[in-house]
Structures are given as structure tokens and as C-alpha cells.
């Protein structure tokens, strides 16, 4: 998501615009109470492709001190471009879902 400076600019702008209308509340306020192992990667699973969901999760992770989903993640020798994935695929250009 944030590979190019243009994408970072667009995503940051969308995130700020979204928070003019959306307010979110975090149930668990601190990342320290989760007892996360900082040496292991964290991935986020989103139900369906949604830039607004991704923007809210990114903002909440930043506020809670958790790893951000839009940043790259090192897994062994591999570097993943982002730390999120979708459980359902995006529809094709005709609006059909792949089976």
C-alpha cells in the first residue's frame, strides 16, 4: 500500500478525510497489555477489501503503539510489502466474486 510516495500521500489524505466523519474507540487501550513478542511479525486480517477499514485500523494501531498494517514486514528472508490481507477477494471489474 505505501510503496510509492504518491500512495502514501493519497492514503494519508483519505485517512484524514475519513476521520472528519468517523470516530473509533479502542477496547484495549495499550499494546503493553497484549504481551506481544516484538521479535515476531504481526499481520492483520480484514474481512473484505475496504480502504476505509484499512485507514481506521492503521490509525488505531498507531495510537495504540502497535505495528502498522501498511508498513512492510520481514518474515525470515522475505519482506512482505504490507502486514494486512483480505479474507475475501475483491470483485472483478464486472462486480463478480471469484469462487
PDB file of N, CA and C in Angstrom:
ATOM      1  N   UNK A   1       0.810  -1.192   0.000  1.00  0.00           N
ATOM      2  CA  UNK A   1       0.000   0.000   0.000  1.00  0.00           C
ATOM      3  C   UNK A   1       0.854   1.256   0.000  1.00  0.00           C
ATOM      4  N   UNK A   2       1.913   1.298   0.756  1.00  0.00           N
ATOM      5  CA  UNK A   2       2.659   2.542   0.899  1.00  0.00           C
ATOM      6  C   UNK A   2       4.011   2.476   0.202  1.00  0.00           C
ATOM      7  N   UNK A   3       4.090   1.813  -0.920  1.00  0.00           N
ATOM      8  CA  UNK A   3       5.374   1.683  -1.607  1.00  0.00           C
ATOM      9  C   UNK A   3       5.842   3.006  -2.198  1.00  0.00           C
ATOM     10  N   UNK A   4       4.972   3.726  -2.850  1.00  0.00           N
ATOM     11  CA  UNK A   4       5.383   4.958  -3.509  1.00  0.00           C
ATOM     12  C   UNK A   4       4.976   6.171  -2.670  1.00  0.00           C
ATOM     13  N   UNK A   5       5.695   7.278  -2.819  1.00  0.00           N
ATOM     14  CA  UNK A   5       5.311   8.494  -2.089  1.00  0.00           C
ATOM     15  C   UNK A   5       3.906   8.978  -2.448  1.00  0.00           C
ATOM     16  N   UNK A   6       3.499   8.795  -3.706  1.00  0.00           N
ATOM     17  CA  UNK A   6       2.152   9.197  -4.106  1.00  0.00           C
ATOM     18  C   UNK A   6       1.091   8.405  -3.350  1.00  0.00           C
ATOM     19  N   UNK A   7       1.291   7.083  -3.227  1.00  0.00           N
ATOM     20  CA  UNK A   7       0.325   6.255  -2.493  1.00  0.00           C
ATOM     21  C   UNK A   7       0.276   6.641  -1.020  1.00  0.00           C
ATOM     22  N   UNK A   8       1.425   6.948  -0.440  1.00  0.00           N
ATOM     23  CA  UNK A   8       1.434   7.383   0.958  1.00  0.00           C
ATOM     24  C   UNK A   8       0.659   8.685   1.119  1.00  0.00           C
ATOM     25  N   UNK A   9       0.831   9.602   0.180  1.00  0.00           N
ATOM     26  CA  UNK A   9       0.120  10.876   0.228  1.00  0.00           C
ATOM     27  C   UNK A   9      -1.388  10.671   0.099  1.00  0.00           C
ATOM     28  N   UNK A  10      -1.799   9.856  -0.866  1.00  0.00           N
ATOM     29  CA  UNK A  10      -3.222   9.593  -1.069  1.00  0.00           C
ATOM     30  C   UNK A  10      -3.816   8.888   0.142  1.00  0.00           C
ATOM     31  N   UNK A  11      -3.130   7.870   0.676  1.00  0.00           N
ATOM     32  CA  UNK A  11      -3.654   7.141   1.829  1.00  0.00           C
ATOM     33  C   UNK A  11      -3.751   8.058   3.054  1.00  0.00           C
ATOM     34  N   UNK A  12      -2.744   8.880   3.289  1.00  0.00           N
ATOM     35  CA  UNK A  12      -2.784   9.808   4.418  1.00  0.00           C
ATOM     36  C   UNK A  12      -3.911  10.812   4.293  1.00  0.00           C
ATOM     37  N   UNK A  13      -4.141  11.299   3.077  1.00  0.00           N
ATOM     38  CA  UNK A  13      -5.228  12.245   2.839  1.00  0.00           C
ATOM     39  C   UNK A  13      -6.578  11.579   3.055  1.00  0.00           C
ATOM     40  N   UNK A  14      -6.753  10.371   2.533  1.00  0.00           N
ATOM     41  CA  UNK A  14      -8.008   9.642   2.735  1.00  0.00           C
ATOM     42  C   UNK A  14      -8.257   9.359   4.208  1.00  0.00           C
ATOM     43  N   UNK A  15      -7.192   8.993   4.928  1.00  0.00           N
ATOM     44  CA  UNK A  15      -7.335   8.706   6.356  1.00  0.00           C
ATOM     45  C   UNK A  15      -7.797   9.951   7.107  1.00  0.00           C
ATOM     46  N   UNK A  16      -7.222  11.100   6.799  1.00  0.00           N
ATOM     47  CA  UNK A  16      -7.620  12.346   7.471  1.00  0.00           C
ATOM     48  C   UNK A  16      -9.051  12.748   7.115  1.00  0.00           C
ATOM     49  N   UNK A  17      -9.429  12.596   5.852  1.00  0.00           N
ATOM     50  CA  UNK A  17     -10.800  12.905   5.448  1.00  0.00           C
ATOM     51  C   UNK A  17     -11.805  11.977   6.113  1.00  0.00           C
ATOM     52  N   UNK A  18     -11.455  10.707   6.227  1.00  0.00           N
ATOM     53  CA  UNK A  18     -12.342   9.732   6.853  1.00  0.00           C
ATOM     54  C   UNK A  18     -12.636  10.106   8.299  1.00  0.00           C
ATOM     55  N   UNK A  19     -11.616  10.586   9.008  1.00  0.00           N
ATOM     56  CA  UNK A  19     -11.801  10.910  10.418  1.00  0.00           C
ATOM     57  C   UNK A  19     -12.561  12.217  10.637  1.00  0.00           C
ATOM     58  N   UNK A  20     -12.963  12.899   9.573  1.00  0.00           N
ATOM     59  CA  UNK A  20     -13.900  14.004   9.724  1.00  0.00           C
ATOM     60  C   UNK A  20     -15.303  13.473  10.014  1.00  0.00           C
ATOM     61  N   UNK A  21     -15.602  12.238   9.541  1.00  0.00           N
ATOM     62  CA  UNK A  21     -16.916  11.636   9.723  1.00  0.00           C
ATOM     63  C   UNK A  21     -16.918  10.468  10.696  1.00  0.00           C
ATOM     64  N   UNK A  22     -15.826   9.781  10.824  1.00  0.00           N
ATOM     65  CA  UNK A  22     -15.782   8.543  11.597  1.00  0.00           C
ATOM     66  C   UNK A  22     -15.059   8.767  12.911  1.00  0.00           C
ATOM     67  N   UNK A  23     -15.589   8.212  13.962  1.00  0.00           N
ATOM     68  CA  UNK A  23     -14.915   8.183  15.257  1.00  0.00           C
ATOM     69  C   UNK A  23     -14.803   6.717  15.663  1.00  0.00           C
ATOM     70  N   UNK A  24     -13.647   6.349  16.128  1.00  0.00           N
ATOM     71  CA  UNK A  24     -13.447   4.963  16.549  1.00  0.00           C
ATOM     72  C   UNK A  24     -13.051   4.932  18.015  1.00  0.00           C
ATOM     73  N   UNK A  25     -13.292   3.803  18.619  1.00  0.00           N
ATOM     74  CA  UNK A  25     -12.951   3.606  20.021  1.00  0.00           C
ATOM     75  C   UNK A  25     -12.222   2.282  20.150  1.00  0.00           C
ATOM     76  N   UNK A  26     -11.111   2.303  20.840  1.00  0.00           N
ATOM     77  CA  UNK A  26     -10.319   1.096  21.042  1.00  0.00           C
ATOM     78  C   UNK A  26     -10.711   0.472  22.371  1.00  0.00           C
ATOM     79  N   UNK A  27     -10.975  -0.823  22.359  1.00  0.00           N
ATOM     80  CA  UNK A  27     -11.371  -1.517  23.585  1.00  0.00           C
ATOM     81  C   UNK A  27     -10.159  -1.724  24.484  1.00  0.00           C
ATOM     82  N   UNK A  28      -9.072  -2.215  23.909  1.00  0.00           N
ATOM     83  CA  UNK A  28      -7.852  -2.434  24.665  1.00  0.00           C
ATOM     84  C   UNK A  28      -6.907  -1.272  24.363  1.00  0.00           C
ATOM     85  N   UNK A  29      -6.736  -0.362  25.294  1.00  0.00           N
ATOM     86  CA  UNK A  29      -6.049   0.897  25.033  1.00  0.00           C
ATOM     87  C   UNK A  29      -4.540   0.780  24.901  1.00  0.00           C
ATOM     88  N   UNK A  30      -3.921  -0.267  25.378  1.00  0.00           N
ATOM     89  CA  UNK A  30      -2.464  -0.317  25.395  1.00  0.00           C
ATOM     90  C   UNK A  30      -1.939  -1.578  24.728  1.00  0.00           C
ATOM     91  N   UNK A  31      -0.865  -1.420  23.976  1.00  0.00           N
ATOM     92  CA  UNK A  31      -0.240  -2.586  23.361  1.00  0.00           C
ATOM     93  C   UNK A  31       0.549  -3.392  24.377  1.00  0.00           C
ATOM     94  N   UNK A  32       0.852  -2.792  25.529  1.00  0.00           N
ATOM     95  CA  UNK A  32       1.625  -3.493  26.552  1.00  0.00           C
ATOM     96  C   UNK A  32       0.802  -4.585  27.234  1.00  0.00           C
ATOM     97  N   UNK A  33      -0.517  -4.442  27.278  1.00  0.00           N
ATOM     98  CA  UNK A  33      -1.357  -5.453  27.918  1.00  0.00           C
ATOM     99  C   UNK A  33      -1.562  -6.669  27.023  1.00  0.00           C
ATOM    100  N   UNK A  34      -1.183  -6.591  25.756  1.00  0.00           N
ATOM    101  CA  UNK A  34      -1.346  -7.722  24.841  1.00  0.00           C
ATOM    102  C   UNK A  34      -0.224  -8.735  24.954  1.00  0.00           C
ATOM    103  N   UNK A  35       0.891  -8.365  25.570  1.00  0.00           N
ATOM    104  CA  UNK A  35       2.059  -9.248  25.710  1.00  0.00           C
ATOM    105  C   UNK A  35       2.529  -9.780  24.362  1.00  0.00           C
ATOM    106  N   UNK A  36       2.666  -8.883  23.399  1.00  0.00           N
ATOM    107  CA  UNK A  36       3.144  -9.274  22.073  1.00  0.00           C
ATOM    108  C   UNK A  36       4.650  -9.495  22.094  1.00  0.00           C
ATOM    109  N   UNK A  37       5.084 -10.504  21.365  1.00  0.00           N
ATOM    110  CA  UNK A  37       6.503 -10.753  21.174  1.00  0.00           C
ATOM    111  C   UNK A  37       6.962  -9.867  20.028  1.00  0.00           C
ATOM    112  N   UNK A  38       7.737  -8.833  20.313  1.00  0.00           N
ATOM    113  CA  UNK A  38       8.136  -7.854  19.303  1.00  0.00           C
ATOM    114  C   UNK A  38       9.077  -8.433  18.248  1.00  0.00           C
ATOM    115  N   UNK A  39       9.620  -9.613  18.504  1.00  0.00           N
ATOM    116  CA  UNK A  39      10.514 -10.227  17.513  1.00  0.00           C
ATOM    117  C   UNK A  39       9.728 -10.980  16.431  1.00  0.00           C
ATOM    118  N   UNK A  40       8.431 -11.171  16.634  1.00  0.00           N
ATOM    119  CA  UNK A  40       7.605 -11.890  15.670  1.00  0.00           C
ATOM    120  C   UNK A  40       6.718 -10.909  14.913  1.00  0.00           C
ATOM    121  N   UNK A  41       6.458 -11.163  13.634  1.00  0.00           N
ATOM    122  CA  UNK A  41       5.635 -10.231  12.848  1.00  0.00           C
ATOM    123  C   UNK A  41       4.160 -10.296  13.241  1.00  0.00           C
ATOM    124  N   UNK A  42       3.473  -9.205  13.036  1.00  0.00           N
ATOM    125  CA  UNK A  42       2.037  -9.109  13.289  1.00  0.00           C
ATOM    126  C   UNK A  42       1.351  -8.852  11.956  1.00  0.00           C
ATOM    127  N   UNK A  43       0.312  -9.641  11.664  1.00  0.00           N
ATOM    128  CA  UNK A  43      -0.470  -9.465  10.448  1.00  0.00           C
ATOM    129  C   UNK A  43      -1.917  -9.195  10.822  1.00  0.00           C
ATOM    130  N   UNK A  44      -2.601  -8.453   9.984  1.00  0.00           N
ATOM    131  CA  UNK A  44      -3.986  -8.078  10.225  1.00  0.00           C
ATOM    132  C   UNK A  44      -4.852  -8.661   9.119  1.00  0.00           C
ATOM    133  N   UNK A  45      -5.942  -9.335   9.502  1.00  0.00           N
ATOM    134  CA  UNK A  45      -6.877  -9.933   8.546  1.00  0.00           C
ATOM    135  C   UNK A  45      -8.129  -9.063   8.485  1.00  0.00           C
ATOM    136  N   UNK A  46      -8.452  -8.597   7.287  1.00  0.00           N
ATOM    137  CA  UNK A  46      -9.648  -7.792   7.075  1.00  0.00           C
ATOM    138  C   UNK A  46     -10.671  -8.634   6.327  1.00  0.00           C
ATOM    139  N   UNK A  47     -11.937  -8.483   6.678  1.00  0.00           N
ATOM    140  CA  UNK A  47     -12.998  -9.296   6.089  1.00  0.00           C
ATOM    141  C   UNK A  47     -13.059  -9.146   4.573  1.00  0.00           C
ATOM    142  N   UNK A  48     -13.083  -7.914   4.093  1.00  0.00           N
ATOM    143  CA  UNK A  48     -13.178  -7.681   2.655  1.00  0.00           C
ATOM    144  C   UNK A  48     -12.353  -6.452   2.285  1.00  0.00           C
ATOM    145  N   UNK A  49     -12.010  -6.300   1.018  1.00  0.00           N
ATOM    146  CA  UNK A  49     -11.212  -5.148   0.603  1.00  0.00           C
ATOM    147  C   UNK A  49     -11.953  -3.829   0.864  1.00  0.00           C
ATOM    148  N   UNK A  50     -11.393  -3.010   1.735  1.00  0.00           N
ATOM    149  CA  UNK A  50     -12.012  -1.742   2.093  1.00  0.00           C
ATOM    150  C   UNK A  50     -10.913  -0.778   2.539  1.00  0.00           C
ATOM    151  N   UNK A  51     -10.755   0.302   1.813  1.00  0.00           N
ATOM    152  CA  UNK A  51      -9.729   1.276   2.165  1.00  0.00           C
ATOM    153  C   UNK A  51     -10.099   2.001   3.461  1.00  0.00           C
ATOM    154  N   UNK A  52     -11.395   2.144   3.734  1.00  0.00           N
ATOM    155  CA  UNK A  52     -11.799   2.818   4.972  1.00  0.00           C
ATOM    156  C   UNK A  52     -11.487   1.949   6.186  1.00  0.00           C
ATOM    157  N   UNK A  53     -11.722   0.638   6.100  1.00  0.00           N
ATOM    158  CA  UNK A  53     -11.355  -0.257   7.207  1.00  0.00           C
ATOM    159  C   UNK A  53      -9.850  -0.228   7.453  1.00  0.00           C
ATOM    160  N   UNK A  54      -9.091  -0.246   6.379  1.00  0.00           N
ATOM    161  CA  UNK A  54      -7.636  -0.216   6.498  1.00  0.00           C
ATOM    162  C   UNK A  54      -7.163   1.092   7.127  1.00  0.00           C
ATOM    163  N   UNK A  55      -7.786   2.201   6.760  1.00  0.00           N
ATOM    164  CA  UNK A  55      -7.408   3.501   7.327  1.00  0.00           C
ATOM    165  C   UNK A  55      -7.717   3.563   8.821  1.00  0.00           C
ATOM    166  N   UNK A  56      -8.861   3.021   9.236  1.00  0.00           N
ATOM    167  CA  UNK A  56      -9.218   3.019  10.660  1.00  0.00           C
ATOM    168  C   UNK A  56      -8.264   2.127  11.444  1.00  0.00           C
ATOM    169  N   UNK A  57      -7.967   0.941  10.927  1.00  0.00           N
ATOM    170  CA  UNK A  57      -7.046   0.040  11.623  1.00  0.00           C
ATOM    171  C   UNK A  57      -5.654   0.659  11.709  1.00  0.00           C
ATOM    172  N   UNK A  58      -5.209   1.297  10.653  1.00  0.00           N
ATOM    173  CA  UNK A  58      -3.896   1.932  10.662  1.00  0.00           C
ATOM    174  C   UNK A  58      -3.826   3.032  11.724  1.00  0.00           C
ATOM    175  N   UNK A  59      -4.845   3.858  11.807  1.00  0.00           N
ATOM    176  CA  UNK A  59      -4.863   4.938  12.796  1.00  0.00           C
ATOM    177  C   UNK A  59      -4.917   4.394  14.215  1.00  0.00           C
ATOM    178  N   UNK A  60      -5.746   3.396  14.454  1.00  0.00           N
ATOM    179  CA  UNK A  60      -5.861   2.824  15.795  1.00  0.00           C
ATOM    180  C   UNK A  60      -4.576   2.114  16.218  1.00  0.00           C
ATOM    181  N   UNK A  61      -3.920   1.439  15.284  1.00  0.00           N
ATOM    182  CA  UNK A  61      -2.649   0.781  15.604  1.00  0.00           C
ATOM    183  C   UNK A  61      -1.585   1.814  15.950  1.00  0.00           C
ATOM    184  N   UNK A  62      -1.581   2.902  15.220  1.00  0.00           N
ATOM    185  CA  UNK A  62      -0.613   3.956  15.502  1.00  0.00           C
ATOM    186  C   UNK A  62      -0.856   4.563  16.888  1.00  0.00           C
ATOM    187  N   UNK A  63      -2.134   4.789  17.235  1.00  0.00           N
ATOM    188  CA  UNK A  63      -2.446   5.351  18.545  1.00  0.00           C
ATOM    189  C   UNK A  63      -2.121   4.388  19.684  1.00  0.00           C
ATOM    190  N   UNK A  64      -2.298   3.081  19.442  1.00  0.00           N
ATOM    191  CA  UNK A  64      -2.073   2.085  20.488  1.00  0.00           C
ATOM    192  C   UNK A  64      -0.619   1.619  20.567  1.00  0.00           C
ATOM    193  N   UNK A  65       0.218   2.070  19.650  1.00  0.00           N
ATOM    194  CA  UNK A  65       1.611   1.646  19.668  1.00  0.00           C
ATOM    195  C   UNK A  65       1.840   0.270  19.084  1.00  0.00           C
ATOM    196  N   UNK A  66       0.916  -0.194  18.271  1.00  0.00           N
ATOM    197  CA  UNK A  66       1.040  -1.500  17.616  1.00  0.00           C
ATOM    198  C   UNK A  66       1.697  -1.320  16.244  1.00  0.00           C
ATOM    199  N   UNK A  67       2.246  -2.393  15.687  1.00  0.00           N
ATOM    200  CA  UNK A  67       2.809  -2.302  14.333  1.00  0.00           C
ATOM    201  C   UNK A  67       1.726  -1.913  13.330  1.00  0.00           C
ATOM    202  N   UNK A  68       2.056  -1.013  12.437  1.00  0.00           N
ATOM    203  CA  UNK A  68       1.079  -0.531  11.461  1.00  0.00           C
ATOM    204  C   UNK A  68       0.896  -1.528  10.326  1.00  0.00           C
ATOM    205  N   UNK A  69      -0.354  -1.720   9.865  1.00  0.00           N
ATOM    206  CA  UNK A  69      -0.607  -2.702   8.805  1.00  0.00           C
ATOM    207  C   UNK A  69      -0.108  -2.280   7.428  1.00  0.00           C
ATOM    208  N   UNK A  70       0.113  -1.001   7.201  1.00  0.00           N
ATOM    209  CA  UNK A  70       0.515  -0.546   5.863  1.00  0.00           C
ATOM    210  C   UNK A  70       2.021  -0.537   5.661  1.00  0.00           C
ATOM    211  N   UNK A  71       2.782  -0.853   6.696  1.00  0.00           N
ATOM    212  CA  UNK A  71       4.233  -0.891   6.577  1.00  0.00           C
ATOM    213  C   UNK A  71       4.694  -2.301   6.230  1.00  0.00           C
ATOM    214  N   UNK A  72       5.869  -2.402   5.625  1.00  0.00           N
ATOM    215  CA  UNK A  72       6.389  -3.712   5.237  1.00  0.00           C
ATOM    216  C   UNK A  72       6.799  -4.514   6.464  1.00  0.00           C
ATOM    217  N   UNK A  73       6.807  -5.838   6.301  1.00  0.00           N
ATOM    218  CA  UNK A  73       7.106  -6.759   7.391  1.00  0.00           C
ATOM    219  C   UNK A  73       8.136  -7.778   6.908  1.00  0.00           C
ATOM    220  N   UNK A  74       9.151  -8.015   7.718  1.00  0.00           N
ATOM    221  CA  UNK A  74      10.145  -9.032   7.398  1.00  0.00           C
ATOM    222  C   UNK A  74       9.731 -10.354   8.032  1.00  0.00           C
ATOM    223  N   UNK A  75       9.632 -11.385   7.194  1.00  0.00           N
ATOM    224  CA  UNK A  75       9.297 -12.734   7.647  1.00  0.00           C
ATOM    225  C   UNK A  75      10.431 -13.635   7.186  1.00  0.00           C
ATOM    226  N   UNK A  76      11.355 -13.900   8.102  1.00  0.00           N
ATOM    227  CA  UNK A  76      12.531 -14.669   7.716  1.00  0.00           C
ATOM    228  C   UNK A  76      13.352 -13.886   6.715  1.00  0.00           C
ATOM    229  N   UNK A  77      13.598 -14.496   5.558  1.00  0.00           N
ATOM    230  CA  UNK A  77      14.351 -13.825   4.493  1.00  0.00           C
ATOM    231  C   UNK A  77      13.460 -13.027   3.548  1.00  0.00           C
ATOM    232  N   UNK A  78      12.140 -13.167   3.703  1.00  0.00           N
ATOM    233  CA  UNK A  78      11.190 -12.477   2.827  1.00  0.00           C
ATOM    234  C   UNK A  78      10.753 -11.154   3.442  1.00  0.00           C
ATOM    235  N   UNK A  79      10.463 -10.211   2.589  1.00  0.00           N
ATOM    236  CA  UNK A  79       9.896  -8.937   3.046  1.00  0.00           C
ATOM    237  C   UNK A  79       8.539  -8.775   2.382  1.00  0.00           C
ATOM    238  N   UNK A  80       7.490  -8.790   3.204  1.00  0.00           N
ATOM    239  CA  UNK A  80       6.134  -8.585   2.711  1.00  0.00           C
ATOM    240  C   UNK A  80       5.894  -7.093   2.570  1.00  0.00           C
ATOM    241  N   UNK A  81       5.225  -6.647   1.497  1.00  0.00           N
ATOM    242  CA  UNK A  81       5.025  -5.208   1.296  1.00  0.00           C
ATOM    243  C   UNK A  81       4.068  -4.570   2.300  1.00  0.00           C
ATOM    244  N   UNK A  82       3.213  -5.376   2.910  1.00  0.00           N
ATOM    245  CA  UNK A  82       2.285  -4.852   3.909  1.00  0.00           C
ATOM    246  C   UNK A  82       1.943  -5.955   4.897  1.00  0.00           C
ATOM    247  N   UNK A  83       1.369  -5.558   6.027  1.00  0.00           N
ATOM    248  CA  UNK A  83       1.073  -6.513   7.090  1.00  0.00           C
ATOM    249  C   UNK A  83      -0.417  -6.810   7.199  1.00  0.00           C
ATOM    250  N   UNK A  84      -1.145  -6.676   6.121  1.00  0.00           N
ATOM    251  CA  UNK A  84      -2.565  -6.996   6.129  1.00  0.00           C
ATOM    252  C   UNK A  84      -2.906  -7.841   4.913  1.00  0.00           C
ATOM    253  N   UNK A  85      -4.036  -8.560   5.035  1.00  0.00           N
ATOM    254  CA  UNK A  85      -4.553  -9.312   3.902  1.00  0.00           C
ATOM    255  C   UNK A  85      -6.062  -9.391   4.047  1.00  0.00           C
ATOM    256  N   UNK A  86      -6.729  -9.691   2.936  1.00  0.00           N
ATOM    257  CA  UNK A  86      -8.183  -9.762   2.917  1.00  0.00           C
ATOM    258  C   UNK A  86      -8.631 -11.217   2.917  1.00  0.00           C
ATOM    259  N   UNK A  87      -9.685 -11.503   3.665  1.00  0.00           N
ATOM    260  CA  UNK A  87     -10.214 -12.861   3.722  1.00  0.00           C
ATOM    261  C   UNK A  87     -11.053 -13.200   2.500  1.00  0.00           C
ATOM    262  N   UNK A  88     -11.673 -12.201   1.909  1.00  0.00           N
ATOM    263  CA  UNK A  88     -12.426 -12.418   0.676  1.00  0.00           C
ATOM    264  C   UNK A  88     -11.784 -11.584  -0.428  1.00  0.00           C
ATOM    265  N   UNK A  89     -11.722 -12.114  -1.642  1.00  0.00           N
ATOM    266  CA  UNK A  89     -11.072 -11.361  -2.728  1.00  0.00           C
ATOM    267  C   UNK A  89     -11.937 -10.192  -3.192  1.00  0.00           C
ATOM    268  N   UNK A  90     -11.292  -9.241  -3.805  1.00  0.00           N
ATOM    269  CA  UNK A  90     -12.011  -8.106  -4.392  1.00  0.00           C
ATOM    270  C   UNK A  90     -12.788  -8.591  -5.614  1.00  0.00           C
ATOM    271  N   UNK A  91     -13.954  -8.023  -5.872  1.00  0.00           N
ATOM    272  CA  UNK A  91     -14.685  -8.415  -7.074  1.00  0.00           C
ATOM    273  C   UNK A  91     -13.951  -7.943  -8.330  1.00  0.00           C
ATOM    274  N   UNK A  92     -14.202  -8.641  -9.434  1.00  0.00           N
ATOM    275  CA  UNK A  92     -13.568  -8.216 -10.680  1.00  0.00           C
ATOM    276  C   UNK A  92     -14.258  -6.949 -11.199  1.00  0.00           C
ATOM    277  N   UNK A  93     -13.872  -6.480 -12.342  1.00  0.00           N
ATOM    278  CA  UNK A  93     -14.388  -5.210 -12.835  1.00  0.00           C
ATOM    279  C   UNK A  93     -15.866  -5.249 -13.203  1.00  0.00           C
ATOM    280  N   UNK A  94     -16.440  -6.444 -13.325  1.00  0.00           N
ATOM    281  CA  UNK A  94     -17.881  -6.574 -13.551  1.00  0.00           C
ATOM    282  C   UNK A  94     -18.654  -6.765 -12.248  1.00  0.00           C
ATOM    283  N   UNK A  95     -17.944  -6.796 -11.130  1.00  0.00           N
ATOM    284  CA  UNK A  95     -18.592  -6.946  -9.832  1.00  0.00           C
ATOM    285  C   UNK A  95     -18.820  -8.385  -9.415  1.00  0.00           C
ATOM    286  N   UNK A  96     -18.221  -9.340 -10.139  1.00  0.00           N
ATOM    287  CA  UNK A  96     -18.397 -10.754  -9.811  1.00  0.00           C
ATOM    288  C   UNK A  96     -17.311 -11.202  -8.851  1.00  0.00           C
ATOM    289  N   UNK A  97     -17.657 -12.063  -7.932  1.00  0.00           N
ATOM    290  CA  UNK A  97     -16.703 -12.639  -6.993  1.00  0.00           C
ATOM    291  C   UNK A  97     -16.106 -13.905  -7.590  1.00  0.00           C
ATOM    292  N   UNK A  98     -14.808 -14.099  -7.393  1.00  0.00           N
ATOM    293  CA  UNK A  98     -14.175 -15.352  -7.796  1.00  0.00           C
ATOM    294  C   UNK A  98     -14.606 -16.443  -6.836  1.00  0.00           C
ATOM    295  N   UNK A  99     -14.729 -17.657  -7.356  1.00  0.00           N
ATOM    296  CA  UNK A  99     -15.138 -18.760  -6.481  1.00  0.00           C
ATOM    297  C   UNK A  99     -13.986 -19.650  -6.193  1.00  0.00           C
TER     298      UNK A  99
END
